[in-house]
Amino acid sequence: MAKGYDCMKCPGYCCSYPLIGLTKRDVERLAKHHDMSFKEARDKFTEEAHGRKYVMRRQKDEHFGKICRFFDTTARRCTIYEARPKVCRDYPNEDRCGYYDFLQFEREAQEDPEFIAVTNHK
Ligand code: SF4
Ligand code: SF4
C-alpha cells in the first residue's frame, strides 16, 4: 500500500521533536559518516538530556522554534539521510503521518499548497 504522506512536501515537523533519542549504534553511524571518533561525534552532535545518554542537539528554526541540528532549514530536509538515526528511519511507524494529514487539511482549507502549519509539541 502506498504511503499516505509525502515528506518532500512537508516542512519537517517530526525533525522538530524536542527529544530525538539516539542509541550508541546511531552515534557510531554518525561518527563513521563524518569520519570522526565516537567521542568527537557524541560531543558535537549529542547531549545528555531527559534522562537519556544521547539526545540529538538542535538548532534554531523559524517555523518550529527549534529543530534537529542536521536539518537544512532552507531546503527543509535531512542533510544526513543515509546516516540518520533509527528513530528517524522508523518514523512514523505506519502508513499515515498525523502531522501530514493535518497539513493537507490546512492547505486545502487555506487554498495554499505551500502553507506551513505550526503546532506545538506537547
Ligand atoms: S512530519 Fe510526517 S510527512 Fe513530515 S517529514 Fe515527518 S514523517 Fe514526513
Ligand atoms: S537526523 Fe535527519 S531525519 Fe532525523 S531528525 Fe535530524 S534532520 Fe530529521
Tab-separated table of N, CA and C and ligand atoms in Angstrom:
chain	number	residue	atom	x	y	z
A	1	MET	N	0.848	-1.203	0.000
A	1	MET	CA	0.000	0.000	0.000
A	1	MET	C	0.884	1.255	0.000
A	2	ALA	N	0.485	2.240	-0.808
A	2	ALA	CA	1.282	3.467	-0.884
A	2	ALA	C	1.207	4.229	0.433
A	3	LYS	N	2.260	4.960	0.708
A	3	LYS	CA	2.282	5.762	1.925
A	3	LYS	C	1.270	6.901	1.815
A	4	GLY	N	0.654	7.243	2.933
A	4	GLY	CA	-0.341	8.314	2.940
A	4	GLY	C	0.261	9.666	3.265
A	5	TYR	N	1.562	9.828	3.060
A	5	TYR	CA	2.203	11.115	3.340
A	5	TYR	C	3.402	11.274	2.419
A	6	ASP	N	3.831	12.513	2.254
A	6	ASP	CA	4.949	12.797	1.360
A	6	ASP	C	5.893	13.772	2.053
A	7	CYS	N	6.987	13.251	2.557
A	7	CYS	CA	7.936	14.074	3.329
A	7	CYS	C	8.536	15.200	2.479
A	8	MET	N	8.546	15.010	1.163
A	8	MET	CA	9.110	16.055	0.301
A	8	MET	C	8.232	17.304	0.276
A	9	LYS	N	6.966	17.134	0.667
A	9	LYS	CA	6.054	18.291	0.669
A	9	LYS	C	5.812	18.805	2.084
A	10	CYS	N	6.610	18.359	3.017
A	10	CYS	CA	6.404	18.690	4.433
A	10	CYS	C	7.578	19.525	4.948
A	11	PRO	N	7.311	20.473	5.833
A	11	PRO	CA	8.402	21.291	6.371
A	11	PRO	C	9.239	20.593	7.447
A	12	GLY	N	8.976	19.331	7.702
A	12	GLY	CA	9.843	18.577	8.625
A	12	GLY	C	9.433	18.630	10.082
A	13	TYR	N	8.158	18.535	10.314
A	13	TYR	CA	7.656	18.608	11.689
A	13	TYR	C	8.314	17.569	12.607
A	14	CYS	N	8.434	16.338	12.141
A	14	CYS	CA	8.973	15.284	13.017
A	14	CYS	C	10.420	15.572	13.419
A	15	CYS	N	11.148	16.321	12.603
A	15	CYS	CA	12.540	16.648	12.935
A	15	CYS	C	12.624	17.728	14.007
A	16	SER	N	11.467	18.311	14.372
A	16	SER	CA	11.457	19.347	15.409
A	16	SER	C	11.054	18.786	16.772
A	17	TYR	N	10.913	17.475	16.883
A	17	TYR	CA	10.574	16.895	18.188
A	17	TYR	C	11.654	17.273	19.205
A	18	PRO	N	11.246	17.648	20.430
A	18	PRO	CA	12.238	18.054	21.435
A	18	PRO	C	13.198	16.932	21.806
A	19	LEU	N	12.729	15.704	21.782
A	19	LEU	CA	13.590	14.596	22.199
A	19	LEU	C	13.781	13.634	21.031
A	20	ILE	N	14.939	13.722	20.407
A	20	ILE	CA	15.300	12.757	19.372
A	20	ILE	C	16.387	11.885	19.987
A	21	GLY	N	15.960	10.782	20.537
A	21	GLY	CA	16.871	9.910	21.278
A	21	GLY	C	17.667	9.001	20.352
A	22	LEU	N	18.971	8.914	20.635
A	22	LEU	CA	19.839	8.080	19.809
A	22	LEU	C	20.361	6.889	20.604
A	23	THR	N	20.676	5.827	19.902
A	23	THR	CA	21.341	4.683	20.516
A	23	THR	C	22.851	4.836	20.313
A	24	LYS	N	23.597	3.987	21.007
A	24	LYS	CA	25.050	4.007	20.819
A	24	LYS	C	25.374	3.718	19.347
A	25	ARG	N	24.645	2.796	18.772
A	25	ARG	CA	24.845	2.443	17.358
A	25	ARG	C	24.602	3.651	16.443
A	26	ASP	N	23.599	4.468	16.789
A	26	ASP	CA	23.330	5.679	15.995
A	26	ASP	C	24.518	6.641	16.044
A	27	VAL	N	25.091	6.778	17.242
A	27	VAL	CA	26.239	7.695	17.384
A	27	VAL	C	27.435	7.136	16.608
A	28	GLU	N	27.605	5.828	16.653
A	28	GLU	CA	28.693	5.192	15.876
A	28	GLU	C	28.509	5.468	14.381
A	29	ARG	N	27.263	5.389	13.919
A	29	ARG	CA	26.973	5.631	12.497
A	29	ARG	C	27.281	7.086	12.129
A	30	LEU	N	26.919	8.008	13.021
A	30	LEU	CA	27.203	9.430	12.776
A	30	LEU	C	28.713	9.669	12.732
A	31	ALA	N	29.436	9.010	13.638
A	31	ALA	CA	30.901	9.158	13.689
A	31	ALA	C	31.504	8.675	12.374
A	32	LYS	N	31.077	7.506	11.915
A	32	LYS	CA	31.616	6.944	10.677
A	32	LYS	C	31.299	7.862	9.496
A	33	HIS	N	30.071	8.331	9.448
A	33	HIS	CA	29.633	9.200	8.350
A	33	HIS	C	30.478	10.477	8.258
A	34	HIS	N	30.880	10.997	9.425
A	34	HIS	CA	31.642	12.246	9.453
A	34	HIS	C	33.145	12.012	9.611
A	35	ASP	N	33.542	10.747	9.560
A	35	ASP	CA	34.954	10.405	9.695
A	35	ASP	C	35.533	10.967	10.997
A	36	MET	N	34.830	10.692	12.071
A	36	MET	CA	35.209	11.188	13.400
A	36	MET	C	35.295	10.023	14.371
A	37	SER	N	35.882	10.277	15.542
A	37	SER	CA	35.855	9.259	16.596
A	37	SER	C	34.457	9.279	17.228
A	38	PHE	N	34.160	8.213	17.952
A	38	PHE	CA	32.876	8.144	18.651
A	38	PHE	C	32.729	9.345	19.590
A	39	LYS	N	33.786	9.630	20.355
A	39	LYS	CA	33.726	10.720	21.348
A	39	LYS	C	33.506	12.081	20.662
A	40	GLU	N	34.183	12.292	19.553
A	40	GLU	CA	34.002	13.562	18.826
A	40	GLU	C	32.555	13.713	18.365
A	41	ALA	N	32.022	12.652	17.798
A	41	ALA	CA	30.638	12.705	17.301
A	41	ALA	C	29.663	12.881	18.462
A	42	ARG	N	29.888	12.143	19.526
A	42	ARG	CA	28.993	12.260	20.691
A	42	ARG	C	28.984	13.702	21.191
A	43	ASP	N	30.182	14.293	21.365
A	43	ASP	CA	30.261	15.643	21.922
A	43	ASP	C	29.704	16.694	20.973
A	44	LYS	N	29.924	16.504	19.690
A	44	LYS	CA	29.494	17.518	18.734
A	44	LYS	C	27.999	17.434	18.403
A	45	PHE	N	27.485	16.229	18.302
A	45	PHE	CA	26.120	16.071	17.785
A	45	PHE	C	25.071	15.765	18.846
A	46	THR	N	25.498	15.302	20.015
A	46	THR	CA	24.520	14.876	21.021
A	46	THR	C	24.760	15.550	22.367
A	47	GLU	N	23.772	15.405	23.231
A	47	GLU	CA	23.910	15.869	24.612
A	47	GLU	C	23.132	14.912	25.506
A	48	GLU	N	23.452	14.947	26.801
A	48	GLU	CA	22.671	14.154	27.755
A	48	GLU	C	21.475	14.990	28.162
A	49	ALA	N	20.279	14.447	28.046
A	49	ALA	CA	19.069	15.203	28.392
A	49	ALA	C	17.909	14.254	28.602
A	50	HIS	N	16.917	14.712	29.331
A	50	HIS	CA	15.696	13.936	29.572
A	50	HIS	C	16.033	12.533	30.096
A	51	GLY	N	17.104	12.410	30.867
A	51	GLY	CA	17.486	11.108	31.409
A	51	GLY	C	18.071	10.161	30.376
A	52	ARG	N	18.349	10.675	29.197
A	52	ARG	CA	18.915	9.837	28.126
A	52	ARG	C	20.379	10.213	27.929
A	53	LYS	N	21.169	9.224	27.562
A	53	LYS	CA	22.600	9.447	27.376
A	53	LYS	C	22.912	10.214	26.091
A	54	TYR	N	22.199	9.880	25.030
A	54	TYR	CA	22.469	10.531	23.739
A	54	TYR	C	21.170	11.100	23.160
A	55	VAL	N	21.101	12.427	23.173
A	55	VAL	CA	19.945	13.103	22.567
A	55	VAL	C	20.493	14.067	21.513
A	56	MET	N	19.848	14.104	20.367
A	56	MET	CA	20.319	14.944	19.264
A	56	MET	C	20.335	16.418	19.669
A	57	ARG	N	21.413	17.116	19.361
A	57	ARG	CA	21.436	18.566	19.565
A	57	ARG	C	20.532	19.227	18.534
A	58	ARG	N	20.072	20.429	18.860
A	58	ARG	CA	19.143	21.123	17.956
A	58	ARG	C	19.653	22.511	17.598
A	59	GLN	N	19.005	23.111	16.649
A	59	GLN	CA	19.344	24.462	16.190
A	59	GLN	C	18.049	25.267	16.088
A	60	LYS	N	18.200	26.573	15.915
A	60	LYS	CA	17.009	27.433	15.792
A	60	LYS	C	16.298	27.177	14.464
A	61	ASP	N	14.983	27.344	14.507
A	61	ASP	CA	14.202	27.182	13.275
A	61	ASP	C	13.068	28.206	13.256
A	62	GLU	N	12.891	28.854	12.112
A	62	GLU	CA	11.896	29.933	12.035
A	62	GLU	C	10.462	29.427	12.194
A	63	HIS	N	10.204	28.187	11.829
A	63	HIS	CA	8.831	27.688	11.895
A	63	HIS	C	8.497	26.986	13.203
A	64	PHE	N	9.397	26.148	13.666
A	64	PHE	CA	9.085	25.322	14.834
A	64	PHE	C	9.843	25.733	16.100
A	65	GLY	N	10.617	26.817	16.031
A	65	GLY	CA	11.381	27.244	17.212
A	65	GLY	C	12.744	26.590	17.223
A	66	LYS	N	12.743	25.255	17.326
A	66	LYS	CA	13.996	24.503	17.269
A	66	LYS	C	13.786	23.250	16.436
A	67	ILE	N	14.888	22.767	15.889
A	67	ILE	CA	14.817	21.574	15.029
A	67	ILE	C	16.177	20.872	15.066
A	68	CYS	N	16.190	19.655	14.666
A	68	CYS	CA	17.427	18.841	14.653
A	68	CYS	C	18.590	19.601	13.994
A	69	ARG	N	19.769	19.456	14.564
A	69	ARG	CA	20.943	20.174	14.041
A	69	ARG	C	21.303	19.743	12.615
A	70	PHE	N	20.830	18.583	12.195
A	70	PHE	CA	21.147	18.092	10.858
A	70	PHE	C	20.096	18.474	9.818
A	71	PHE	N	19.134	19.262	10.224
A	71	PHE	CA	18.083	19.646	9.289
A	71	PHE	C	18.513	20.890	8.509
A	72	ASP	N	18.362	20.871	7.202
A	72	ASP	CA	18.630	22.043	6.377
A	72	ASP	C	17.391	22.929	6.470
A	73	THR	N	17.510	24.049	7.183
A	73	THR	CA	16.325	24.864	7.472
A	73	THR	C	15.849	25.679	6.262
A	74	THR	N	16.636	25.708	5.211
A	74	THR	CA	16.198	26.384	3.983
A	74	THR	C	15.543	25.388	3.030
A	75	ALA	N	16.240	24.299	2.744
A	75	ALA	CA	15.695	23.286	1.821
A	75	ALA	C	14.643	22.417	2.505
A	76	ARG	N	14.564	22.479	3.842
A	76	ARG	CA	13.608	21.696	4.639
A	76	ARG	C	13.776	20.198	4.411
A	77	ARG	N	15.020	19.754	4.641
A	77	ARG	CA	15.247	18.309	4.530
A	77	ARG	C	16.450	17.891	5.374
A	78	CYS	N	16.547	16.577	5.572
A	78	CYS	CA	17.649	15.999	6.345
A	78	CYS	C	18.944	16.052	5.530
A	79	THR	N	20.043	16.429	6.183
A	79	THR	CA	21.325	16.502	5.471
A	79	THR	C	22.161	15.233	5.650
A	80	ILE	N	21.677	14.310	6.461
A	80	ILE	CA	22.451	13.077	6.685
A	80	ILE	C	21.545	11.862	6.463
A	81	TYR	N	20.736	11.928	5.441
A	81	TYR	CA	19.700	10.909	5.252
A	81	TYR	C	20.233	9.480	5.362
A	82	GLU	N	21.374	9.209	4.736
A	82	GLU	CA	21.925	7.847	4.764
A	82	GLU	C	22.385	7.447	6.161
A	83	ALA	N	22.737	8.429	6.974
A	83	ALA	CA	23.290	8.138	8.311
A	83	ALA	C	22.325	8.521	9.422
A	84	ARG	N	21.069	8.744	9.082
A	84	ARG	CA	20.113	9.200	10.093
A	84	ARG	C	19.854	8.099	11.134
A	85	PRO	N	19.495	8.497	12.354
A	85	PRO	CA	19.271	7.524	13.432
A	85	PRO	C	18.078	6.600	13.178
A	86	LYS	N	18.049	5.536	13.937
A	86	LYS	CA	16.992	4.527	13.762
A	86	LYS	C	15.602	5.136	13.962
A	87	VAL	N	15.472	5.987	14.950
A	87	VAL	CA	14.154	6.559	15.248
A	87	VAL	C	13.611	7.321	14.035
A	88	CYS	N	14.503	7.945	13.270
A	88	CYS	CA	14.079	8.682	12.069
A	88	CYS	C	13.718	7.712	10.949
A	89	ARG	N	14.439	6.588	10.897
A	89	ARG	CA	14.133	5.573	9.869
A	89	ARG	C	12.764	4.962	10.120
A	90	ASP	N	12.444	4.771	11.381
A	90	ASP	CA	11.201	4.080	11.733
A	90	ASP	C	9.966	4.981	11.657
A	91	TYR	N	10.141	6.269	11.913
A	91	TYR	CA	9.002	7.189	11.978
A	91	TYR	C	8.315	7.319	10.613
A	92	PRO	N	6.992	7.394	10.512
A	92	PRO	CA	6.010	7.411	11.604
A	92	PRO	C	5.479	6.021	11.994
A	93	ASN	N	6.153	4.972	11.609
A	93	ASN	CA	5.817	3.594	12.034
A	93	ASN	C	4.508	3.065	11.465
A	94	GLU	N	3.900	3.799	10.584
A	94	GLU	CA	2.651	3.334	9.972
A	94	GLU	C	2.481	4.017	8.615
A	95	ASP	N	1.379	3.733	7.944
A	95	ASP	CA	1.195	4.256	6.588
A	95	ASP	C	0.717	5.702	6.539
A	96	ARG	N	0.385	6.229	7.699
A	96	ARG	CA	-0.063	7.620	7.725
A	96	ARG	C	0.799	8.417	8.692
A	97	CYS	N	0.830	9.737	8.486
A	97	CYS	CA	1.532	10.627	9.405
A	97	CYS	C	0.506	11.662	9.858
A	98	GLY	N	0.265	11.733	11.146
A	98	GLY	CA	-0.758	12.629	11.694
A	98	GLY	C	-0.523	14.081	11.308
A	99	TYR	N	0.734	14.510	11.354
A	99	TYR	CA	1.019	15.903	11.010
A	99	TYR	C	0.719	16.157	9.533
A	100	TYR	N	1.066	15.203	8.691
A	100	TYR	CA	0.833	15.390	7.251
A	100	TYR	C	-0.661	15.476	6.950
A	101	ASP	N	-1.453	14.665	7.621
A	101	ASP	CA	-2.914	14.733	7.455
A	101	ASP	C	-3.408	16.137	7.818
A	102	PHE	N	-2.911	16.630	8.952
A	102	PHE	CA	-3.281	17.958	9.448
A	102	PHE	C	-2.851	19.037	8.437
A	103	LEU	N	-1.629	18.888	7.929
A	103	LEU	CA	-1.078	19.852	6.979
A	103	LEU	C	-1.910	19.893	5.692
A	104	GLN	N	-2.252	18.719	5.195
A	104	GLN	CA	-3.052	18.665	3.963
A	104	GLN	C	-4.415	19.315	4.161
A	105	PHE	N	-4.996	19.046	5.300
A	105	PHE	CA	-6.297	19.637	5.629
A	105	PHE	C	-6.192	21.163	5.614
A	106	GLU	N	-5.161	21.680	6.294
A	106	GLU	CA	-4.977	23.137	6.369
A	106	GLU	C	-4.675	23.736	4.997
A	107	ARG	N	-3.868	23.041	4.206
A	107	ARG	CA	-3.507	23.560	2.878
A	107	ARG	C	-4.731	23.638	1.970
A	108	GLU	N	-5.578	22.657	2.087
A	108	GLU	CA	-6.814	22.690	1.290
A	108	GLU	C	-7.735	23.789	1.786
A	109	ALA	N	-7.874	23.889	3.115
A	109	ALA	CA	-8.761	24.889	3.708
A	109	ALA	C	-8.297	26.305	3.363
A	110	GLN	N	-6.992	26.517	3.340
A	110	GLN	CA	-6.441	27.856	3.079
A	110	GLN	C	-6.192	28.082	1.591
A	111	GLU	N	-6.408	27.031	0.791
A	111	GLU	CA	-6.130	27.090	-0.647
A	111	GLU	C	-4.708	27.577	-0.897
A	112	ASP	N	-3.779	27.056	-0.103
A	112	ASP	CA	-2.375	27.440	-0.208
A	112	ASP	C	-1.523	26.181	-0.062
A	113	PRO	N	-1.024	25.657	-1.205
A	113	PRO	CA	-0.265	24.408	-1.159
A	113	PRO	C	1.072	24.520	-0.440
A	114	GLU	N	1.508	25.760	-0.184
A	114	GLU	CA	2.793	25.962	0.488
A	114	GLU	C	2.620	26.233	1.978
A	115	PHE	N	1.379	26.319	2.431
A	115	PHE	CA	1.132	26.702	3.825
A	115	PHE	C	1.877	25.778	4.800
A	116	ILE	N	2.494	26.391	5.811
A	116	ILE	CA	3.183	25.607	6.837
A	116	ILE	C	2.414	25.755	8.140
A	117	ALA	N	1.830	24.665	8.561
A	117	ALA	CA	1.049	24.678	9.794
A	117	ALA	C	1.975	24.378	10.958
A	118	VAL	N	1.965	25.238	11.942
A	118	VAL	CA	2.827	25.052	13.097
A	118	VAL	C	1.990	24.613	14.289
A	119	THR	N	2.361	23.509	14.872
A	119	THR	CA	1.701	23.067	16.086
A	119	THR	C	2.763	22.933	17.155
A	120	ASN	N	2.386	23.122	18.387
A	120	ASN	CA	3.349	22.970	19.477
A	120	ASN	C	3.427	21.521	19.897
A	121	HIS	N	4.630	21.088	20.192
A	121	HIS	CA	4.783	19.731	20.729
A	121	HIS	C	4.325	19.738	22.169
A	122	LYS	N	3.520	18.757	22.524
A	122	LYS	CA	3.053	18.650	23.927
A	122	LYS	C	3.749	17.482	24.564
B	1	SF4	S1	6.138	15.037	9.828
B	1	SF4	FE1	5.447	13.249	8.593
B	1	SF4	S2	5.340	13.975	6.457
B	1	SF4	FE2	6.571	15.438	7.667
B	1	SF4	S3	8.725	14.822	7.349
B	1	SF4	FE3	7.965	13.826	9.228
B	1	SF4	S4	7.177	11.816	8.566
B	1	SF4	FE4	7.390	13.083	6.738
B	2	SF4	S1	18.624	13.137	11.578
B	2	SF4	FE1	17.587	13.854	9.751
B	2	SF4	S2	15.603	12.790	9.747
B	2	SF4	FE2	16.451	12.630	11.822
B	2	SF4	S3	15.586	14.361	12.978
B	2	SF4	FE3	17.564	15.002	12.141
B	2	SF4	S4	17.103	16.022	10.205
B	2	SF4	FE4	15.301	14.782	10.791
